[in-house]
Coordinates of C-alpha atoms in Angstrom, one line a residue:
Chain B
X26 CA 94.2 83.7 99.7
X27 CA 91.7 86.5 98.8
X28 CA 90.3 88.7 100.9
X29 CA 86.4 89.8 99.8
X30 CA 86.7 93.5 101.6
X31 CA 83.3 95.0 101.9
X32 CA 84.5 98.4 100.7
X33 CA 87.1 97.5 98.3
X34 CA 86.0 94.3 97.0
X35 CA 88.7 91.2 96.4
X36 CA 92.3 91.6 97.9
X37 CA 95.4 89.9 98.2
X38 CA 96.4 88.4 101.2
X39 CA 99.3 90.0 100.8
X40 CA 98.1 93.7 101.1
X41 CA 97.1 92.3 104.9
X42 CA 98.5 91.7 108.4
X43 CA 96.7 88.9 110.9
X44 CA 96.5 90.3 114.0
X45 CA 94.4 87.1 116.0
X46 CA 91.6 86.4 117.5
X47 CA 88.2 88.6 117.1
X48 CA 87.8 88.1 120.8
X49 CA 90.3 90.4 121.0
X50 CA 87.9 93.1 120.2
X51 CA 86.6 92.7 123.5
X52 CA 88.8 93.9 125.7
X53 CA 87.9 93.5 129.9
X54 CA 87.2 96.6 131.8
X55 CA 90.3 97.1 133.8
X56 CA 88.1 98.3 137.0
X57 CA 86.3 95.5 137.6
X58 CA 87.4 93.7 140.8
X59 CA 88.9 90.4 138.6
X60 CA 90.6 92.4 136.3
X61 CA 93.5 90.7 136.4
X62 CA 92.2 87.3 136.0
X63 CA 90.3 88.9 132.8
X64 CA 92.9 90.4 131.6
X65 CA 95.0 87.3 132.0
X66 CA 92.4 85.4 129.8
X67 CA 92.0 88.0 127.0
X68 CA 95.9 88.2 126.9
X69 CA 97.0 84.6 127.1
X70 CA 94.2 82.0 126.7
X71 CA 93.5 81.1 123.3
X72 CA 91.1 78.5 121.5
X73 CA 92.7 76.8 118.7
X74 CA 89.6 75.9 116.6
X75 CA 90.2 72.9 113.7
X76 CA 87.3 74.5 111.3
X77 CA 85.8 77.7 111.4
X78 CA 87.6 80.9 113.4
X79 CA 86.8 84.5 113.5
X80 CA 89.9 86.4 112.9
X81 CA 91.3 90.2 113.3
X82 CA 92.9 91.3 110.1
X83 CA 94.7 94.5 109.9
X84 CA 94.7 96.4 105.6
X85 CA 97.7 97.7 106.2
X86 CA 99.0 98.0 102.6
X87 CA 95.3 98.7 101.9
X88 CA 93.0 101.4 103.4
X89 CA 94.2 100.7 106.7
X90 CA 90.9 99.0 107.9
X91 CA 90.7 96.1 110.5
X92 CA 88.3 93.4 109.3
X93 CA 86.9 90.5 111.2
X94 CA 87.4 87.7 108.9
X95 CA 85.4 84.3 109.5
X96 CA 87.8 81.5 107.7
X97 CA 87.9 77.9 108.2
X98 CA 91.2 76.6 109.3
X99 CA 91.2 73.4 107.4
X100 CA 89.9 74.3 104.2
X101 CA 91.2 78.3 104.4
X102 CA 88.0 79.3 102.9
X103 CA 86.7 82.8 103.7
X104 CA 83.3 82.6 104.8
X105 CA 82.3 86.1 105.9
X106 CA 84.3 89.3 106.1
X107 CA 83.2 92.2 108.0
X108 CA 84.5 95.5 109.2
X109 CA 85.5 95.6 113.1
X110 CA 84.1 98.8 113.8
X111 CA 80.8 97.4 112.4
X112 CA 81.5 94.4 114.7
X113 CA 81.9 96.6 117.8
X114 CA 79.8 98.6 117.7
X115 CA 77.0 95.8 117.1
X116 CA 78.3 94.4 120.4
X117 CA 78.0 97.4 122.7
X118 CA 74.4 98.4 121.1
Chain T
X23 CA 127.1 136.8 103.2
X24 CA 126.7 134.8 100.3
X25 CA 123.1 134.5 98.7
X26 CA 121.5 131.1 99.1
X27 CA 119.2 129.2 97.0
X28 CA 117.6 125.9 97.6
X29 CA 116.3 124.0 94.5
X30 CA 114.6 121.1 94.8
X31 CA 115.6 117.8 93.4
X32 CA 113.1 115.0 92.4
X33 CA 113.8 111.7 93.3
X34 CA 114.7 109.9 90.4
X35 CA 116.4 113.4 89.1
X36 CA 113.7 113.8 85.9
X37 CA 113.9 110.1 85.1
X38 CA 112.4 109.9 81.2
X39 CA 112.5 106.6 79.5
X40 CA 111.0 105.2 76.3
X41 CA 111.2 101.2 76.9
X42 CA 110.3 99.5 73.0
X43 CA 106.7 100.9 73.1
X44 CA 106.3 102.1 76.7
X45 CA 107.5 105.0 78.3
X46 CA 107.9 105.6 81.8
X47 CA 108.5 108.4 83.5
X48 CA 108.8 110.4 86.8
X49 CA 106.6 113.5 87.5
X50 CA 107.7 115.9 88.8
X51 CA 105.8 118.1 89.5
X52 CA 103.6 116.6 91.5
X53 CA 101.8 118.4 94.7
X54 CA 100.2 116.3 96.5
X55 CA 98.1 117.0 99.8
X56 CA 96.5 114.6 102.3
X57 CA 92.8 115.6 103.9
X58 CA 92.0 113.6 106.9
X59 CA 88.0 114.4 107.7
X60 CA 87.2 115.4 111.2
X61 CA 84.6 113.2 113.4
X62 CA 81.4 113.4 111.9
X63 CA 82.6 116.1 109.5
X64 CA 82.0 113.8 106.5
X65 CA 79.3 116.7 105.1
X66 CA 80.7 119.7 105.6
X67 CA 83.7 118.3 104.3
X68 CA 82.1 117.1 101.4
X69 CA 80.5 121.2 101.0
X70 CA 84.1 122.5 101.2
X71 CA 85.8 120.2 98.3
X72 CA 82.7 121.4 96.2
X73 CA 83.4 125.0 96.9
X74 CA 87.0 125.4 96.6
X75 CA 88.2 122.3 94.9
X76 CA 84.7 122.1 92.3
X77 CA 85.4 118.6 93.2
X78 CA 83.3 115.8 94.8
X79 CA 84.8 114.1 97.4
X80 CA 85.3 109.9 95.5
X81 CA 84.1 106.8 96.6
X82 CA 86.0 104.1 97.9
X83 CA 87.9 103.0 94.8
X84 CA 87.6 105.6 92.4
X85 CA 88.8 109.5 91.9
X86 CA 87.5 112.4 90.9
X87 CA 88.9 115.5 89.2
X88 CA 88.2 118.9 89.5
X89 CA 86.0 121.5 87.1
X90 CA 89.1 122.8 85.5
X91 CA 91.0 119.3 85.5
X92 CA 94.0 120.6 87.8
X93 CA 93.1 118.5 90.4
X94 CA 92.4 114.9 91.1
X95 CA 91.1 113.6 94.5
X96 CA 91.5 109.7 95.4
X97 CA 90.1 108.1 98.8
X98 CA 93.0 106.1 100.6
X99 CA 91.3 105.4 103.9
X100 CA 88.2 105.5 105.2
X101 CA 87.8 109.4 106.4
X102 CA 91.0 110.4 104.5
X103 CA 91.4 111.1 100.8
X104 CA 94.8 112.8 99.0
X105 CA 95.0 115.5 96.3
X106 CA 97.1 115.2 93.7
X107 CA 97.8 118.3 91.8
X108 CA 99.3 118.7 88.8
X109 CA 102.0 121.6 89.4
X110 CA 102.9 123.7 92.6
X111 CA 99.8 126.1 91.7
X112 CA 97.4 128.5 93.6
X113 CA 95.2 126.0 94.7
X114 CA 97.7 123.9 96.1
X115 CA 98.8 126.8 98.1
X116 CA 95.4 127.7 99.2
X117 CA 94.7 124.1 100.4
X118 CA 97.7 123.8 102.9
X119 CA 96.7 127.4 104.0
X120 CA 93.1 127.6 104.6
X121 CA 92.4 123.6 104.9
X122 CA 89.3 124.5 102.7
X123 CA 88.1 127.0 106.2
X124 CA 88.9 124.5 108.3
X125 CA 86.7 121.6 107.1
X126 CA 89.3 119.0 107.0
X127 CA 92.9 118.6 108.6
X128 CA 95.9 119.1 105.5
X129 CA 99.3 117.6 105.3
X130 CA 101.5 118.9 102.8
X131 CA 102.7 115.5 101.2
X132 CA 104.7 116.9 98.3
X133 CA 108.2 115.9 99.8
X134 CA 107.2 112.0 100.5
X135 CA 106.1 110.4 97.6
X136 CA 107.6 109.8 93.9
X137 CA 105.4 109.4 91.1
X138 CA 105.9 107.5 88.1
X139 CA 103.9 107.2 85.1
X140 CA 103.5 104.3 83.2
X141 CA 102.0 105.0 79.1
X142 CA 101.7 102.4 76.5
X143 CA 99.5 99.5 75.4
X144 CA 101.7 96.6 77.2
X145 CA 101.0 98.5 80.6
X146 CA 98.8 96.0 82.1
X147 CA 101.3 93.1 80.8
X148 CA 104.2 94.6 83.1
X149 CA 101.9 95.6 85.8
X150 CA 100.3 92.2 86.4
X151 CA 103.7 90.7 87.8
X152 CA 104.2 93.5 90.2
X153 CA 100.0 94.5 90.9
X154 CA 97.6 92.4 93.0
X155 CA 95.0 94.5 92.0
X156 CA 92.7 93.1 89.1
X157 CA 93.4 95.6 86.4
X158 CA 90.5 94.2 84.1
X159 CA 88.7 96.9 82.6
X160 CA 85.2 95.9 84.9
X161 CA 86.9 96.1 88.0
X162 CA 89.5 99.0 87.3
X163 CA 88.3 101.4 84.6
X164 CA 90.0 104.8 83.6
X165 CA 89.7 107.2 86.8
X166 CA 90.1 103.9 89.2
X167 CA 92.7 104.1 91.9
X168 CA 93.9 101.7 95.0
X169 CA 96.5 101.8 97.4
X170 CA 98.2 98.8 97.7
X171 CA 101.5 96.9 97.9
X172 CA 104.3 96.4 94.8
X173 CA 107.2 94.3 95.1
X174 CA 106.8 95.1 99.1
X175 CA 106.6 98.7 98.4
X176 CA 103.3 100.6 99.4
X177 CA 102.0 102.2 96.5
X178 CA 99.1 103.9 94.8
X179 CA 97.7 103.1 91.4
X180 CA 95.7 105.1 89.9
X181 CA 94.2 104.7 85.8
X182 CA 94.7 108.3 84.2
X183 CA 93.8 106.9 80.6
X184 CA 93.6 103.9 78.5
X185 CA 97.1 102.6 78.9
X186 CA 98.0 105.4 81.3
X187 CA 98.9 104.7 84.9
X188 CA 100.3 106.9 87.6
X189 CA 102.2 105.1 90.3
X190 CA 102.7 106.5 93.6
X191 CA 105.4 105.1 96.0
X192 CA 107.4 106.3 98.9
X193 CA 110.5 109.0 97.8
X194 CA 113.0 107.7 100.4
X195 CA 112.6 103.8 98.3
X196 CA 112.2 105.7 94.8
X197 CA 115.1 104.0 93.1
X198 CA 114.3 100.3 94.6
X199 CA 110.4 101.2 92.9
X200 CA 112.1 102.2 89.6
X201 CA 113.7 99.2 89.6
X202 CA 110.9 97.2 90.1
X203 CA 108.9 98.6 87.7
X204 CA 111.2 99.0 84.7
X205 CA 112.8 95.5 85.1
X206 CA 109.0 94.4 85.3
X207 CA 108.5 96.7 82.0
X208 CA 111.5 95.3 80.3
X209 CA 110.0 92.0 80.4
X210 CA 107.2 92.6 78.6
X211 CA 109.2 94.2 75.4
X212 CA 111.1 92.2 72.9

């Protein structure tokens, strides 16, 4: 599988480590009065999507980036790849 | 008391091999020196190189050299770039000691790395079974460099010429990354 990195261009798989789901980016606020229940849900609960699925992937024999890759689980086509600092900060703005 | 002296030992102790028409070989003399740039330092940073480097700071995949060629700069991660000097000279010195006034953070990387260098026309040939990288002369010309993984060894390519590669890999799995790459280079030579 290649990766299309938007600084680096084309990559191996193999120079990268998954690290799950994008959600994960979103991590609860640990003060707010259901913490644990969010917490529970951002550690545990997971969707299991047959198609596509936006993914946390870590360049670690790369430039050490974490991209949020948009694949399709049945085809394992790369659809969009995009940095997750990009991604995050998007979400707070 | 009896007078000490430390000398220092490469890696692969000088390793020098001509391989049917390749030659590989370890430098080194290498001194190499990671700059990490400081939040929102990116131009000043940038000012400094220029001034006491006569360097640009390289993009993403590329390098750049210095005025009086001494020097090479490559980028290995976003904010952080390594400088790979030829010999243990002034400049190298005055790096780790002034951290160009303070404009980026230095670590003296000298110790950590081994560096092999990889001459002759069938270099792509024996790099393409151990390089995910597309060495094809549109996507990796001379002065191209990456970081990336060879026979599940980190390591940084970088194109010094034609058929001229310097490999960098980590010193404590030097003789493993020999092994790789001259078995790999052995291959390609009847």
């Amino acid at each position: 599988m290649i990766i299309n990195h938007p600084l680096l261009g084309p990559r191996d798989a193999a120079e990268f480590v998954i690290k799950g789901d994008a959600s994960l980016i979103d991590r609860p606020d640990w003060q707010i009065e259901n913490a644990a229940e969010a917490f529970h849900e951002y550690l545990f609960l997971r969707d299991n999507p047959a198609g596509e699925h936006r993914e946390l992937w870590y360049h670690e024999q790369g430039d050490r980036s974490w991209l949020v890759v948009t694949r399709n689980t049945l085809t394992h086509e790369v659809t969009r790849v995009e940095m997750a600092r990009d991604v995050a900060r998007k979400a707070r703005a | 008391m009896a007078d000490m002296t430390l000398t220092a030992t490469p890696a692969l102790e000088g390793y020098d091999r001509t391989i049917g028409t390749m030659r590989l070989a370890e430098r080194t003399s290498l001194s190499l020196v990671s700059m990490a740039i400081p939040l929102d330092g990116e131009g000043r940073a940038a000012t400094a190189v220029r001034k006491h480097l006569h360097a640009e700071l390289p993009p993403a995949t590329g390098s750049t050299l210095s005025s009086d060629g001494s020097c090479r700069i490559i980028q290995t991660a976003a904010d952080q770039y390594m400088a790979i000097f030829e010999h243990h000279n002034d400049a190298f010195t005055d790096l780790l000691t002034n951290a160009l006034d303070g404009a980026v953070y230095v670590t003296d990387q000298s110790d950590v790395w081994v560096g092999l260098s990889l001459t002759g026309p069938d270099a792509v040939d024996a790099l393409e079974r151990l390089c995910p990288i597309d060495l094809h002369d549109s996507n990796f010309p001379v002065g191209a460099s990456a970081r990336t993984v060879m026979e599940h060894m980190g390591t940084i390519i970088l194109r010094t010429g034609q058929h001229d590669y310097l490999l960098l890999s980590a010193r404590s799995s030097a003789g493993s990354f020999l092994h790789a790459v001259e078995t790999s280079v052995r291959y390609t030579q009847p």
